[in-house]
Amino acid sequence: MPESKPQYVALGDSYSAGQFIGGDANLVRKPVDGGLGGPAGDYTGRSLSSYPQQLSRILKDHDFVDVTSGGAGIDDRGLKLGGILTPQTQFGGPPYIPVDEKGEPLFTPAPRAPQIEALSERTTLATVGIGGNQFHLGEIVSRCAALGASSVGSPGTDYYRGTEEGRATLARKESDLRDGFATMMPLLRERAPRAAFFFVGYPTLFPSEGPGQGTCDGGLDENITIKKGDMPFIQEQFSLVDSVIRESAEAHGHTYVDIAESSRPHHVCRELSAKWMFGLYAHYEFNTALEGYLPARFPDGAGMEPFTPGWTAWIQGLLANGGTGFRGHETLTTFHPNAQGADNQTLQVLNALRAAGIVAANE
């Protein structure tokens, strides 16, 4: 009986799915997992330009399974949407799910099975990009933006480091993250005993001091309310998540793939092609023929708490509703890799695969 082909399985969240790259690169334009839009559709946000999809075209001798999905975490802590170990019950895209005038989803896509179920004894290679939603980085970014709308200085940092509630929130986030990895790691190995695991970190969001990195003085032209004083704190939280991923991977004999260092000069404040991250929102080519591909547009957003799902959908409707919004054909992209960022992720993982002897040096 012939031996089966090696298998590559990609697990992870929106940073691995390439959720906001959009256009014809977005897999929602193709029949994926039973449908395009509506209740039976695919709402993972996967892009053909994501690093797993790019790697699959290099690893031609491997069978490829992509279960990455926007909104995924490790379990039901953090963003509380499920993902790697538990069924994922809610999704953020692509690039969102439409809502009614109260901010409630117009439909609920079917839950997705835990991503870990894609692994098996056949799996010889797995990439895992997870942790940001377990720590709920988006909540920190959102709170800093909300506080910055009516404050000066570093209101988000002051809240998280200067109040008992803020400090307790950070402690809980780190505990959720560490506990999630401690639970997940042995289960991954048990499920795929032959696999080489590569854990992919997160890119640099905001600049640090150093030559060629620039600052955010005038660099964010999106009316975003995050204060410059809070940017170092937000970046520290991304770095904390990366450090937990690295520690967990290395403790279990796996490979950690650093994305932050190579992307440091290409943070969200850079211009044009030097910028490898989307800002708060960006242009998105919508296909209005697909059911559920645009958000409901309704006038009641002013009465909603900032950065709640309904408020977010209201903003999305203003940005994108049939191209008639005040910015036209745009969507919230909430600081995710753009196409250049996905290319860099691919390069860094590919270099790690070469160093491990999985991919030839000339591939």
C-alpha positions as semicolon CSV with decimal commas, in nm:
position;residue;x (nm);y (nm);z (nm)
1;M;0,000;0,000;0,000
2;P;0,157;0,337;-0,100
3;E;0,249;0,571;0,183
4;S;0,021;0,876;0,212
5;K;0,149;1,222;0,129
6;P;0,276;1,445;0,409
7;Q;0,009;1,677;0,542
8;Y;0,033;2,047;0,630
9;V;-0,236;2,185;0,864
10;A;-0,271;2,557;0,937
11;L;-0,437;2,667;1,261
12;G;-0,484;3,022;1,382
13;D;-0,679;3,346;1,403
14;S;-0,738;3,640;1,167
15;Y;-0,366;3,727;1,153
16;S;-0,308;3,382;1,002
17;A;-0,626;3,377;0,793
18;G;-0,535;3,708;0,626
19;Q;-0,884;3,828;0,704
20;F;-0,871;4,184;0,575
21;I;-0,655;4,150;0,266
22;G;-0,974;4,137;0,064
23;G;-1,045;4,180;-0,303
24;D;-1,018;3,876;-0,526
25;A;-0,772;3,727;-0,277
26;N;-1,052;3,667;-0,030
27;L;-1,181;3,312;-0,025
28;V;-1,536;3,427;0,045
29;R;-1,563;3,486;-0,331
30;K;-1,528;3,112;-0,389
31;P;-1,744;2,822;-0,268
32;V;-1,579;2,739;0,064
33;D;-1,726;2,500;0,320
34;G;-2,072;2,499;0,171
35;G;-2,151;2,853;0,069
36;L;-2,051;3,211;0,005
37;G;-2,276;3,417;0,231
38;G;-2,575;3,384;0,458
39;P;-2,622;3,125;0,733
40;A;-2,449;2,845;0,539
41;G;-2,159;3,058;0,423
42;D;-1,795;3,064;0,513
43;Y;-1,716;3,345;0,757
44;T;-1,358;3,255;0,839
45;G;-1,213;3,550;0,646
46;R;-0,941;3,336;0,487
47;S;-0,743;3,496;0,207
48;L;-0,557;3,332;-0,078
49;S;-0,270;3,565;0,013
50;S;-0,239;3,450;0,375
51;Y;0,087;3,288;0,475
52;P;-0,068;2,938;0,505
53;Q;-0,215;2,967;0,156
54;Q;0,113;3,096;0,013
55;L;0,308;2,819;0,185
56;S;0,070;2,557;0,049
57;R;0,166;2,661;-0,302
58;I;0,533;2,604;-0,214
59;L;0,474;2,276;-0,029
60;K;0,327;2,111;-0,337
61;D;0,406;1,761;-0,213
62;H;0,189;1,814;0,097
63;D;-0,184;1,773;0,137
64;F;-0,308;2,104;0,278
65;V;-0,579;2,173;0,536
66;D;-0,653;2,535;0,634
67;V;-0,875;2,581;0,941
68;T;-0,763;2,934;1,031
69;S;-1,050;3,169;1,113
70;G;-1,104;3,529;1,212
71;G;-1,202;3,557;1,577
72;A;-1,039;3,230;1,684
73;G;-0,887;3,184;2,027
74;I;-0,758;2,880;2,211
75;D;-1,073;2,810;2,410
76;D;-1,367;3,005;2,550
77;R;-1,161;3,251;2,751
78;G;-1,046;3,589;2,627
79;L;-1,264;3,690;2,331
80;K;-1,489;3,395;2,426
81;L;-1,556;3,280;2,070
82;G;-1,385;2,940;2,075
83;G;-1,132;2,825;1,818
84;I;-0,849;2,574;1,864
85;L;-0,985;2,354;2,145
86;T;-1,356;2,441;2,150
87;P;-1,612;2,499;1,872
88;Q;-1,604;2,850;1,732
89;T;-1,951;2,999;1,761
90;Q;-1,904;3,356;1,639
91;F;-1,705;3,515;1,361
92;G;-1,575;3,856;1,269
93;G;-1,584;3,829;0,895
94;P;-1,513;3,845;0,617
95;P;-1,506;4,125;0,671
96;Y;-1,795;4,112;0,919
97;I;-2,142;3,969;0,970
98;P;-2,433;4,209;0,903
99;V;-2,654;4,319;1,190
100;D;-3,002;4,461;1,234
101;E;-3,094;4,804;1,369
102;K;-3,023;4,687;1,726
103;G;-2,680;4,553;1,643
104;E;-2,792;4,190;1,655
105;P;-2,660;3,951;1,386
106;L;-2,903;3,902;1,098
107;F;-2,808;3,535;1,104
108;T;-2,573;3,308;1,290
109;P;-2,333;3,099;1,082
110;A;-2,307;2,737;1,188
111;P;-2,040;2,675;1,455
112;R;-1,707;2,547;1,329
113;A;-1,548;2,239;1,478
114;P;-1,245;2,292;1,704
115;Q;-0,943;2,352;1,484
116;I;-0,745;2,084;1,666
117;E;-0,968;1,821;1,505
118;A;-0,795;1,891;1,171
119;L;-0,475;1,740;1,317
120;S;-0,411;1,368;1,301
121;E;-0,135;1,107;1,287
122;R;-0,108;1,196;0,918
123;T;-0,006;1,554;0,997
124;T;0,365;1,613;0,946
125;L;0,367;1,995;0,958
126;A;0,151;2,246;1,142
127;T;0,165;2,622;1,172
128;V;-0,017;2,782;1,465
129;G;-0,086;3,155;1,492
130;I;-0,291;3,208;1,807
131;G;-0,297;3,408;2,131
132;G;-0,415;3,759;2,047
133;N;-0,783;3,681;2,100
134;Q;-0,708;3,472;2,408
135;F;-0,544;3,781;2,558
136;H;-0,815;3,993;2,390
137;L;-0,573;4,247;2,248
138;G;-0,863;4,410;2,064
139;E;-1,022;4,510;2,393
140;I;-0,707;4,697;2,493
141;V;-0,686;4,877;2,158
142;S;-1,057;4,963;2,174
143;R;-1,042;5,096;2,529
144;C;-0,737;5,309;2,454
145;A;-0,918;5,451;2,149
146;A;-1,237;5,516;2,346
147;L;-1,051;5,688;2,631
148;G;-0,839;5,883;2,386
149;A;-1,148;6,037;2,225
150;S;-1,198;6,265;2,525
151;S;-0,857;6,270;2,694
152;V;-0,498;6,373;2,638
153;G;-0,166;6,215;2,731
154;S;-0,186;5,839;2,784
155;P;-0,537;5,766;2,917
156;G;-0,531;5,395;2,827
157;T;-0,199;5,338;2,996
158;D;-0,320;5,533;3,298
159;Y;-0,627;5,312;3,320
160;Y;-0,452;4,978;3,283
161;R;-0,154;5,062;3,503
162;G;-0,300;5,321;3,734
163;T;-0,631;5,170;3,844
164;E;-0,708;4,858;4,040
165;E;-0,961;4,750;3,779
166;G;-0,713;4,800;3,495
167;R;-0,435;4,607;3,668
168;A;-0,673;4,323;3,750
169;T;-0,785;4,311;3,388
170;L;-0,426;4,280;3,263
171;A;-0,352;4,009;3,517
172;R;-0,658;3,812;3,411
173;K;-0,567;3,846;3,044
174;E;-0,217;3,711;3,102
175;S;-0,353;3,426;3,314
176;D;-0,605;3,333;3,043
177;L;-0,327;3,334;2,784
178;R;-0,080;3,126;2,984
179;D;-0,345;2,879;3,097
180;G;-0,468;2,842;2,741
181;F;-0,123;2,755;2,610
182;A;-0,054;2,521;2,902
183;T;-0,374;2,331;2,821
184;M;-0,331;2,335;2,445
185;M;0,029;2,230;2,396
186;P;0,013;1,866;2,512
187;L;-0,318;1,821;2,329
188;L;-0,164;1,934;2,001
189;R;0,117;1,680;2,036
190;E;-0,125;1,406;2,136
191;R;-0,338;1,476;1,831
192;A;-0,045;1,498;1,585
193;P;0,246;1,294;1,725
194;R;0,449;1,311;1,400
195;A;0,406;1,681;1,328
196;A;0,666;1,955;1,334
197;F;0,495;2,256;1,493
198;F;0,581;2,616;1,403
199;F;0,424;2,884;1,623
200;V;0,395;3,217;1,442
201;G;0,415;3,541;1,640
202;Y;0,248;3,876;1,576
203;P;0,383;4,171;1,375
204;T;0,492;4,503;1,520
205;L;0,201;4,744;1,541
206;F;0,346;5,072;1,666
207;P;0,700;5,215;1,641
208;S;0,973;5,192;1,899
209;E;1,269;5,423;1,928
210;G;1,540;5,351;1,673
211;P;1,682;5,451;1,338
212;G;1,451;5,424;1,040
213;Q;1,142;5,345;1,243
214;G;0,988;5,689;1,251
215;T;0,713;5,799;1,485
216;C;0,339;5,841;1,469
217;D;0,363;6,220;1,440
218;G;0,108;6,275;1,167
219;G;0,148;5,917;1,054
220;L;-0,208;5,806;1,132
221;D;-0,438;5,999;0,901
222;E;-0,749;5,804;0,992
223;N;-0,893;6,022;1,269
224;I;-0,806;5,745;1,510
225;T;-0,822;5,854;1,872
226;I;-0,542;5,639;2,016
227;K;-0,301;5,883;2,175
228;K;0,069;5,863;2,101
229;G;0,126;5,825;2,473
230;D;-0,064;5,495;2,468
231;M;0,111;5,345;2,167
232;P;0,414;5,210;2,358
233;F;0,182;5,043;2,611
234;I;-0,025;4,878;2,337
235;Q;0,290;4,755;2,166
236;E;0,412;4,612;2,498
237;Q;0,096;4,400;2,515
238;F;0,160;4,261;2,167
239;S;0,516;4,185;2,279
240;L;0,388;4,013;2,593
241;V;0,167;3,784;2,384
242;D;0,466;3,705;2,163
243;S;0,681;3,624;2,465
244;V;0,423;3,376;2,597
245;I;0,398;3,210;2,255
246;R;0,777;3,182;2,234
247;E;0,815;3,046;2,587
248;S;0,538;2,791;2,536
249;A;0,669;2,676;2,198
250;E;1,027;2,635;2,311
251;A;0,927;2,462;2,636
252;H;0,755;2,192;2,430
253;G;1,032;2,153;2,173
254;H;0,855;2,346;1,896
255;T;0,977;2,630;1,676
256;Y;0,880;2,992;1,734
257;V;0,871;3,215;1,425
258;D;0,937;3,580;1,507
259;I;0,742;3,826;1,293
260;A;0,783;4,135;1,512
261;E;1,152;4,201;1,442
262;S;1,129;4,192;1,062
263;S;0,816;4,409;1,065
264;R;0,949;4,665;1,314
265;P;1,040;4,925;1,046
266;H;0,703;4,869;0,876
267;H;0,458;4,958;1,151
268;V;0,116;5,109;1,102
269;C;0,244;5,467;1,097
270;R;0,458;5,422;0,787
271;E;0,353;5,540;0,443
272;L;0,241;5,346;0,134
273;S;0,444;5,031;0,059
274;A;0,659;5,078;0,371
275;K;0,351;5,003;0,579
276;W;0,283;4,632;0,632
277;M;-0,018;4,681;0,860
278;F;-0,366;4,814;0,800
279;G;-0,475;5,091;1,034
280;L;-0,818;5,119;1,187
281;Y;-0,984;5,090;0,847
282;A;-0,889;5,046;0,484
283;H;-1,026;5,011;0,133
284;Y;-1,209;4,687;0,062
285;E;-1,355;4,572;-0,268
286;F;-1,704;4,456;-0,178
287;N;-1,915;4,220;-0,383
288;T;-2,270;4,340;-0,325
289;A;-2,413;4,039;-0,509
290;L;-2,314;3,808;-0,225
291;E;-2,575;3,768;0,047
292;G;-2,462;3,913;0,377
293;Y;-2,146;4,067;0,239
294;L;-2,232;4,421;0,351
295;P;-2,341;4,533;0,698
296;A;-2,678;4,680;0,770
297;R;-2,666;5,058;0,771
298;F;-2,875;5,213;1,043
299;P;-2,877;5,553;1,215
300;D;-2,879;5,446;1,578
301;G;-2,509;5,398;1,642
302;A;-2,472;5,715;1,846
303;G;-2,666;5,553;2,130
304;M;-2,443;5,245;2,147
305;E;-2,147;5,193;2,373
306;P;-1,826;5,248;2,171
307;F;-1,659;4,936;2,032
308;T;-1,947;4,703;2,108
309;P;-2,045;4,473;1,817
310;G;-2,341;4,690;1,725
311;W;-2,138;5,010;1,734
312;T;-1,869;4,846;1,521
313;A;-2,126;4,731;1,267
314;W;-2,274;5,082;1,258
315;I;-1,932;5,224;1,174
316;Q;-1,884;4,954;0,911
317;G;-2,216;5,044;0,756
318;L;-2,117;5,411;0,738
319;L;-1,786;5,320;0,582
320;A;-1,899;5,065;0,331
321;N;-2,272;5,047;0,265
322;G;-2,279;4,981;-0,108
323;G;-1,998;5,227;-0,155
324;T;-2,223;5,513;-0,044
325;G;-2,075;5,552;0,304
326;F;-1,877;5,861;0,396
327;R;-1,551;5,691;0,299
328;G;-1,694;5,447;0,045
329;H;-1,597;5,082;0,005
330;E;-1,400;5,067;0,328
331;T;-1,419;4,844;0,631
332;L;-1,270;4,833;0,977
333;T;-0,939;4,647;0,947
334;T;-0,835;4,693;1,311
335;F;-0,457;4,677;1,274
336;H;-0,410;4,356;1,076
337;P;-0,143;4,260;0,819
338;N;-0,195;4,388;0,467
339;A;-0,069;4,203;0,158
340;Q;0,293;4,308;0,223
341;G;0,257;4,197;0,583
342;A;0,128;3,856;0,472
343;D;0,421;3,825;0,231
344;N;0,659;3,893;0,518
345;Q;0,487;3,636;0,740
346;T;0,528;3,386;0,458
347;L;0,897;3,466;0,420
348;Q;0,970;3,432;0,792
349;V;0,789;3,097;0,820
350;L;0,954;2,977;0,500
351;N;1,297;3,065;0,640
352;A;1,214;2,863;0,952
353;L;1,106;2,567;0,739
354;R;1,432;2,590;0,544
355;A;1,634;2,600;0,865
356;A;1,451;2,286;0,981
357;G;1,520;2,107;0,654
358;I;1,151;2,081;0,564
359;V;1,190;2,304;0,259
360;A;1,497;2,305;0,035
361;A;1,713;2,617;0,042
362;N;1,631;2,700;-0,320
363;E;1,253;2,680;-0,277
